[in-house]
Structure formats: structure tokens, C-alpha cells
Amino acid sequence: AQSVAQPEDQVNVAEGNPLTVKCTYSVSGNPYLFWYVQYPNRGLQFLLKYITGDNLVKGSYGFEAEFNKSQTSFHLKKPSALVSDSALYFCAVYMNRDDKIIFGKGTRLHILP
Amino acid sequence: NAGVTQTPKFQVLKTGQSMTLQCAQDMNHEYMSWYRQDPGMGLRLIHYSVGAGITDQGEVPNGYNVSRSTTEDFPLRLLSAAPSQTSVYFCASSFVSSRRLYNEQFFGPGTRLTVL
């Protein structure tokens, strides 16, 4: 079955440290992968996407993600965390077989001052 | 551009009542979708549409109906509300290029629904 998983419910990082939010996927064919962020009482906002090409994708607010085909992963990263990065992060995959976009369960990121 | 708008922002229903959650977008996006967000469950796809007159079921379609008579509007109908439908509902839209859906979605602000 095609799916996307975020193995961590919550990630805590000290301000200024690098952060990683993990995502793994299981799809047939080439994956189209996305990261979104949700701030309290708001809708989701797009951060970045991987369609094809370079495995390292750069996005909004200094975030980047690394596509790893052999490990079927698409981890979100940032070199230096800010307190304002604290939010709920969702990984998503486009299932091209039936035009659906499926989201992971989300990872809550806490950046500690 | 207003983007994706949803009404109402909040709604309280009694079990068995019906209602329609409204969603509209002014970006001429072909693709529109409805998700529900529940704690620990992430976002789950309810229904989606790849264009006017075309709708399809997502992961959790039971108890919900949709229609897509125009490109702009994609209402979600709760036929007979149940407490299990208490959730936050998000509508989203996306541009479809060459009939492959790999563009980012734009989300509305959400509707918080409580069913008593």
C-alpha cells in the first residue's frame, strides 16, 4: 500500500542547533514529495517539494530536504533552528496512480530558547 | 486574490443535523480537496476533484458528499452529523499541469466543527 510515515510525534531542538524532521514513504513509481508547515489555528503552508533532479531541495524559511531513494526517505532539515520554527510539520506524497495527495500524521517541532 | 476561503469558521451541530461547509478559490485551480484533521491522525483526505463535474473519494468519505459544479466552488455536505465527525476541516486547491498533480496545494483557514 502506498503511504507516508513520520516516525516522530515530537522533536525538541535547542535554538541555533540543526534540526531534522523525518519522513519515509512507500509508493509505486516515482514519488512526488512535499513538506508543509502549520502554525497554530492556521491552514497548512507549502515549504518545498521534490519532483525530480537534485536530491537536495531548498525551500522557504531556510528549510531544505534531502531525497534518498535507497532509504525511501525525504527528511526536512535546517542548519540553525529558530524559536519561530516551532510548529506542526507534515510530509505528503502525491500518488500518481489515482491523483491523491496523502499526508503523514505530522511532527510537532519545539525549538527551545 | 483571496486565495482559498472557507465558511463558516466555527460550527456546532446536533447529532443528525445536516450542513454544508463552503469552500471557494479564486486562482482558477482545477484540483480541489477536503481534509479533516484530528489529533494524532494528521490530515486525512475525504473527497477530491480534478475539475468541474469530476469528484472522487479519498481515505475517509463515509458520511460526506461533495459536488463540483464550477471551478471555483467545492462544498462539503454532512448528511447526518455524528459526534465522530467532530474535527477541523480544511479545503485545499492546486494547479494541475499536464494532468499530473505535482504542484503545491493552497489551504484555506479551516472550519472547526463540533457535533454534540
mmCIF file of C-alpha atoms in Angstrom:
data_model
loop_
_atom_site.group_PDB
_atom_site.id
_atom_site.type_symbol
_atom_site.label_atom_id
_atom_site.label_comp_id
_atom_site.label_asym_id
_atom_site.label_seq_id
_atom_site.Cartn_x
_atom_site.Cartn_y
_atom_site.Cartn_z
ATOM 1 C CA ALA A 1 0.000 0.000 0.000
ATOM 2 C CA GLN A 2 1.227 3.476 -0.779
ATOM 3 C CA SER A 3 1.850 5.568 2.299
ATOM 4 C CA VAL A 4 3.916 8.199 4.020
ATOM 5 C CA ALA A 5 5.168 7.979 7.591
ATOM 6 C CA GLN A 6 6.544 10.459 10.085
ATOM 7 C CA PRO A 7 8.065 8.324 12.842
ATOM 8 C CA GLU A 8 8.368 11.096 15.455
ATOM 9 C CA ASP A 9 5.354 12.737 17.061
ATOM 10 C CA GLN A 10 7.539 15.476 18.529
ATOM 11 C CA VAL A 11 11.060 16.786 18.061
ATOM 12 C CA ASN A 12 12.789 19.134 20.505
ATOM 13 C CA VAL A 13 15.779 21.180 19.393
ATOM 14 C CA ALA A 14 17.711 23.979 21.059
ATOM 15 C CA GLU A 15 17.706 27.303 19.248
ATOM 16 C CA GLY A 16 20.724 27.605 16.962
ATOM 17 C CA ASN A 17 21.178 23.841 16.602
ATOM 18 C CA PRO A 18 20.497 21.973 13.369
ATOM 19 C CA LEU A 19 17.127 20.265 13.099
ATOM 20 C CA THR A 20 15.843 17.223 11.235
ATOM 21 C CA VAL A 21 12.237 16.102 10.865
ATOM 22 C CA LYS A 22 11.955 12.612 9.403
ATOM 23 C CA CYS A 23 9.701 11.301 6.654
ATOM 24 C CA THR A 24 9.654 7.955 4.884
ATOM 25 C CA TYR A 25 7.434 6.911 2.021
ATOM 26 C CA SER A 26 6.184 3.869 0.199
ATOM 27 C CA VAL A 27 4.853 4.472 -3.310
ATOM 28 C CA SER A 28 4.960 2.698 -6.612
ATOM 29 C CA GLY A 29 6.712 4.569 -9.371
ATOM 30 C CA ASN A 30 8.467 7.892 -8.960
ATOM 31 C CA PRO A 31 7.500 9.740 -5.781
ATOM 32 C CA TYR A 32 6.445 13.353 -5.685
ATOM 33 C CA LEU A 33 7.095 14.553 -2.141
ATOM 34 C CA PHE A 34 6.126 17.682 -0.231
ATOM 35 C CA TRP A 35 6.650 19.357 3.124
ATOM 36 C CA TYR A 36 4.080 21.684 4.689
ATOM 37 C CA VAL A 37 4.068 23.655 7.940
ATOM 38 C CA GLN A 38 1.091 24.532 10.133
ATOM 39 C CA TYR A 39 1.161 27.306 12.700
ATOM 40 C CA PRO A 40 -1.479 27.357 15.477
ATOM 41 C CA ASN A 41 -5.040 27.920 14.263
ATOM 42 C CA ARG A 42 -3.905 28.275 10.653
ATOM 43 C CA GLY A 43 -4.114 26.249 7.461
ATOM 44 C CA LEU A 44 -1.089 24.460 6.069
ATOM 45 C CA GLN A 45 1.583 26.351 4.150
ATOM 46 C CA PHE A 46 3.811 24.855 1.481
ATOM 47 C CA LEU A 47 7.538 24.655 2.286
ATOM 48 C CA LEU A 48 9.161 22.669 -0.507
ATOM 49 C CA LYS A 49 8.756 19.778 -2.922
ATOM 50 C CA TYR A 50 10.762 17.099 -4.696
ATOM 51 C CA ILE A 51 9.701 16.134 -8.198
ATOM 52 C CA THR A 52 12.917 15.173 -9.950
ATOM 53 C CA GLY A 53 16.512 16.323 -10.229
ATOM 54 C CA ASP A 54 18.808 17.261 -7.350
ATOM 55 C CA ASN A 55 18.309 15.204 -4.237
ATOM 56 C CA LEU A 56 18.718 18.295 -2.038
ATOM 57 C CA VAL A 57 15.742 20.604 -2.339
ATOM 58 C CA LYS A 58 15.708 24.119 -0.900
ATOM 59 C CA GLY A 59 12.523 25.775 0.255
ATOM 60 C CA SER A 60 11.027 28.597 2.284
ATOM 61 C CA TYR A 61 12.341 29.992 5.587
ATOM 62 C CA GLY A 62 15.770 28.373 5.162
ATOM 63 C CA PHE A 63 14.461 24.822 5.144
ATOM 64 C CA GLU A 64 15.767 22.102 2.876
ATOM 65 C CA ALA A 65 15.017 18.430 2.383
ATOM 66 C CA GLU A 66 17.076 15.515 1.172
ATOM 67 C CA PHE A 67 15.539 12.882 -1.063
ATOM 68 C CA ASN A 68 17.101 9.447 -0.569
ATOM 69 C CA LYS A 69 15.741 6.853 -2.957
ATOM 70 C CA SER A 70 17.557 3.880 -1.466
ATOM 71 C CA GLN A 71 16.238 4.655 2.017
ATOM 72 C CA THR A 72 12.849 5.902 0.700
ATOM 73 C CA SER A 73 13.203 8.988 2.864
ATOM 74 C CA PHE A 74 12.616 12.718 2.489
ATOM 75 C CA HIS A 75 13.861 14.305 5.715
ATOM 76 C CA LEU A 76 13.361 18.015 6.386
ATOM 77 C CA LYS A 77 16.393 19.916 7.641
ATOM 78 C CA LYS A 78 17.542 23.342 8.716
ATOM 79 C CA PRO A 79 21.117 24.237 9.688
ATOM 80 C CA SER A 80 20.195 26.580 12.556
ATOM 81 C CA ALA A 81 16.806 26.433 14.271
ATOM 82 C CA LEU A 82 14.807 29.497 15.302
ATOM 83 C CA VAL A 83 12.181 29.663 18.038
ATOM 84 C CA SER A 84 9.759 30.822 15.333
ATOM 85 C CA ASP A 85 10.214 27.457 13.563
ATOM 86 C CA SER A 86 8.125 25.851 16.305
ATOM 87 C CA ALA A 87 5.085 24.438 14.500
ATOM 88 C CA LEU A 88 3.489 21.256 13.176
ATOM 89 C CA TYR A 89 5.196 19.821 10.094
ATOM 90 C CA PHE A 90 3.599 17.487 7.566
ATOM 91 C CA CYS A 91 5.178 15.352 4.898
ATOM 92 C CA ALA A 92 2.974 14.473 1.918
ATOM 93 C CA VAL A 93 3.209 12.282 -1.155
ATOM 94 C CA TYR A 94 1.389 12.540 -4.447
ATOM 95 C CA MET A 95 0.089 9.170 -5.513
ATOM 96 C CA ASN A 96 0.105 9.454 -9.287
ATOM 97 C CA ARG A 97 -1.871 6.297 -9.802
ATOM 98 C CA ASP A 98 -5.083 7.943 -8.617
ATOM 99 C CA ASP A 99 -4.332 11.667 -8.244
ATOM 100 C CA LYS A 100 -4.438 11.624 -4.442
ATOM 101 C CA ILE A 101 -2.183 13.540 -2.097
ATOM 102 C CA ILE A 102 -1.686 11.698 1.184
ATOM 103 C CA PHE A 103 -0.290 13.317 4.321
ATOM 104 C CA GLY A 104 1.677 11.897 7.202
ATOM 105 C CA LYS A 105 0.427 12.278 10.756
ATOM 106 C CA GLY A 106 2.601 15.301 11.419
ATOM 107 C CA THR A 107 5.563 16.050 13.668
ATOM 108 C CA ARG A 108 5.430 18.794 16.260
ATOM 109 C CA LEU A 109 8.679 20.720 16.337
ATOM 110 C CA HIS A 110 9.624 22.576 19.535
ATOM 111 C CA ILE A 111 12.562 24.948 19.386
ATOM 112 C CA LEU A 112 13.789 25.691 22.876
ATOM 113 C CA PRO A 113 15.224 29.160 23.565
ATOM 114 C CA ASN B 1 -6.595 37.341 -4.660
ATOM 115 C CA ALA B 2 -8.443 35.982 -1.651
ATOM 116 C CA GLY B 3 -6.888 32.532 -2.187
ATOM 117 C CA VAL B 4 -8.891 29.700 -0.618
ATOM 118 C CA THR B 5 -11.772 30.782 1.590
ATOM 119 C CA GLN B 6 -13.867 28.619 3.905
ATOM 120 C CA THR B 7 -17.095 29.356 5.723
ATOM 121 C CA PRO B 8 -18.077 29.111 8.475
ATOM 122 C CA LYS B 9 -15.023 29.292 10.751
ATOM 123 C CA PHE B 10 -16.831 27.550 13.604
ATOM 124 C CA GLN B 11 -19.966 25.419 13.732
ATOM 125 C CA VAL B 12 -21.782 23.419 16.386
ATOM 126 C CA LEU B 13 -24.290 20.797 15.264
ATOM 127 C CA LYS B 14 -26.528 18.320 16.990
ATOM 128 C CA THR B 15 -26.367 14.659 16.047
ATOM 129 C CA GLY B 16 -28.469 14.028 12.959
ATOM 130 C CA GLN B 17 -28.378 17.574 11.618
ATOM 131 C CA SER B 18 -27.079 18.282 8.149
ATOM 132 C CA MET B 19 -24.985 21.152 6.920
ATOM 133 C CA THR B 20 -22.708 22.308 4.137
ATOM 134 C CA LEU B 21 -19.173 23.571 4.572
ATOM 135 C CA GLN B 22 -18.343 26.081 1.881
ATOM 136 C CA CYS B 23 -15.038 26.330 0.034
ATOM 137 C CA ALA B 24 -14.125 28.715 -2.760
ATOM 138 C CA GLN B 25 -10.918 29.630 -4.558
ATOM 139 C CA ASP B 26 -10.172 32.440 -6.989
ATOM 140 C CA MET B 27 -6.966 31.075 -8.513
ATOM 141 C CA ASN B 28 -8.635 29.047 -11.281
ATOM 142 C CA HIS B 29 -7.211 25.831 -9.831
ATOM 143 C CA GLU B 30 -8.519 22.620 -11.300
ATOM 144 C CA TYR B 31 -7.758 20.431 -8.288
ATOM 145 C CA MET B 32 -9.649 20.866 -5.015
ATOM 146 C CA SER B 33 -9.783 18.654 -1.974
ATOM 147 C CA TRP B 34 -11.218 18.314 1.515
ATOM 148 C CA TYR B 35 -9.274 17.030 4.507
ATOM 149 C CA ARG B 36 -10.131 16.510 8.134
ATOM 150 C CA GLN B 37 -7.548 16.998 10.846
ATOM 151 C CA ASP B 38 -7.776 15.061 14.081
ATOM 152 C CA PRO B 39 -5.215 14.846 16.911
ATOM 153 C CA GLY B 40 -2.746 12.042 16.294
ATOM 154 C CA MET B 41 -4.272 11.277 12.893
ATOM 155 C CA GLY B 42 -2.784 14.026 10.777
ATOM 156 C CA LEU B 43 -4.732 15.100 7.700
ATOM 157 C CA ARG B 44 -6.992 12.562 6.083
ATOM 158 C CA LEU B 45 -8.395 13.038 2.608
ATOM 159 C CA ILE B 46 -12.205 12.997 2.437
ATOM 160 C CA HIS B 47 -13.019 13.810 -1.193
ATOM 161 C CA TYR B 48 -11.251 15.469 -4.072
ATOM 162 C CA SER B 49 -11.936 16.826 -7.536
ATOM 163 C CA VAL B 50 -9.689 17.218 -10.565
ATOM 164 C CA GLY B 51 -12.074 19.566 -12.328
ATOM 165 C CA ALA B 52 -15.658 20.772 -12.625
ATOM 166 C CA GLY B 53 -18.057 17.853 -12.795
ATOM 167 C CA ILE B 54 -15.488 15.330 -11.526
ATOM 168 C CA THR B 55 -15.229 14.137 -7.931
ATOM 169 C CA ASP B 56 -13.735 11.089 -6.256
ATOM 170 C CA GLN B 57 -13.431 9.557 -2.831
ATOM 171 C CA GLY B 58 -10.435 9.875 -0.570
ATOM 172 C CA GLU B 59 -9.473 7.876 2.506
ATOM 173 C CA VAL B 60 -12.493 8.683 4.709
ATOM 174 C CA PRO B 61 -15.504 9.546 2.503
ATOM 175 C CA ASN B 62 -18.320 7.953 4.513
ATOM 176 C CA GLY B 63 -20.887 10.453 5.790
ATOM 177 C CA TYR B 64 -19.803 13.190 3.399
ATOM 178 C CA ASN B 65 -20.911 14.270 -0.074
ATOM 179 C CA VAL B 66 -19.332 16.712 -2.485
ATOM 180 C CA SER B 67 -20.146 18.269 -5.828
ATOM 181 C CA ARG B 68 -18.146 20.431 -8.204
ATOM 182 C CA SER B 69 -20.437 22.403 -10.492
ATOM 183 C CA THR B 70 -17.935 25.244 -11.017
ATOM 184 C CA THR B 71 -14.158 25.537 -10.969
ATOM 185 C CA GLU B 72 -14.323 27.962 -8.036
ATOM 186 C CA ASP B 73 -16.537 26.146 -5.532
ATOM 187 C CA PHE B 74 -16.262 22.771 -3.806
ATOM 188 C CA PRO B 75 -18.830 22.419 -0.980
ATOM 189 C CA LEU B 76 -18.704 19.546 1.503
ATOM 190 C CA ARG B 77 -22.029 18.230 2.790
ATOM 191 C CA LEU B 78 -22.559 16.375 6.024
ATOM 192 C CA LEU B 79 -25.701 14.364 5.507
ATOM 193 C CA SER B 80 -26.468 13.377 9.114
ATOM 194 C CA ALA B 81 -23.870 14.655 11.544
ATOM 195 C CA ALA B 82 -22.334 12.288 14.068
ATOM 196 C CA PRO B 83 -20.012 13.004 17.025
ATOM 197 C CA SER B 84 -17.258 11.144 15.147
ATOM 198 C CA GLN B 85 -17.307 13.973 12.607
ATOM 199 C CA THR B 86 -16.127 16.480 15.202
ATOM 200 C CA SER B 87 -12.939 17.758 13.617
ATOM 201 C CA VAL B 88 -11.204 20.621 11.867
ATOM 202 C CA TYR B 89 -11.913 20.611 8.145
ATOM 203 C CA PHE B 90 -9.547 22.053 5.567
ATOM 204 C CA CYS B 91 -10.175 22.757 1.930
ATOM 205 C CA ALA B 92 -7.227 22.993 -0.479
ATOM 206 C CA SER B 93 -6.675 23.730 -4.139
ATOM 207 C CA SER B 94 -3.875 23.233 -6.613
ATOM 208 C CA PHE B 95 -2.916 23.996 -10.167
ATOM 209 C CA VAL B 96 -2.748 20.899 -12.360
ATOM 210 C CA SER B 97 -0.075 20.927 -15.042
ATOM 211 C CA SER B 98 -0.282 18.463 -17.908
ATOM 212 C CA ARG B 99 -2.795 16.480 -15.850
ATOM 213 C CA ARG B 100 -0.126 15.480 -13.334
ATOM 214 C CA LEU B 101 -0.776 16.684 -9.837
ATOM 215 C CA TYR B 102 2.618 17.660 -8.549
ATOM 216 C CA ASN B 103 2.062 21.283 -7.634
ATOM 217 C CA GLU B 104 1.742 22.530 -4.098
ATOM 218 C CA GLN B 105 -1.676 22.911 -2.549
ATOM 219 C CA PHE B 106 -3.045 26.139 -1.106
ATOM 220 C CA PHE B 107 -5.053 25.632 2.060
ATOM 221 C CA GLY B 108 -7.983 27.539 3.499
ATOM 222 C CA PRO B 109 -8.054 28.639 7.162
ATOM 223 C CA GLY B 110 -10.226 25.725 8.249
ATOM 224 C CA THR B 111 -13.660 25.116 9.777
ATOM 225 C CA ARG B 112 -13.823 23.842 13.341
ATOM 226 C CA LEU B 113 -16.876 21.589 13.636
ATOM 227 C CA THR B 114 -18.305 20.185 16.850
ATOM 228 C CA VAL B 115 -21.105 17.617 16.770
ATOM 229 C CA LEU B 116 -22.931 17.132 20.072
#
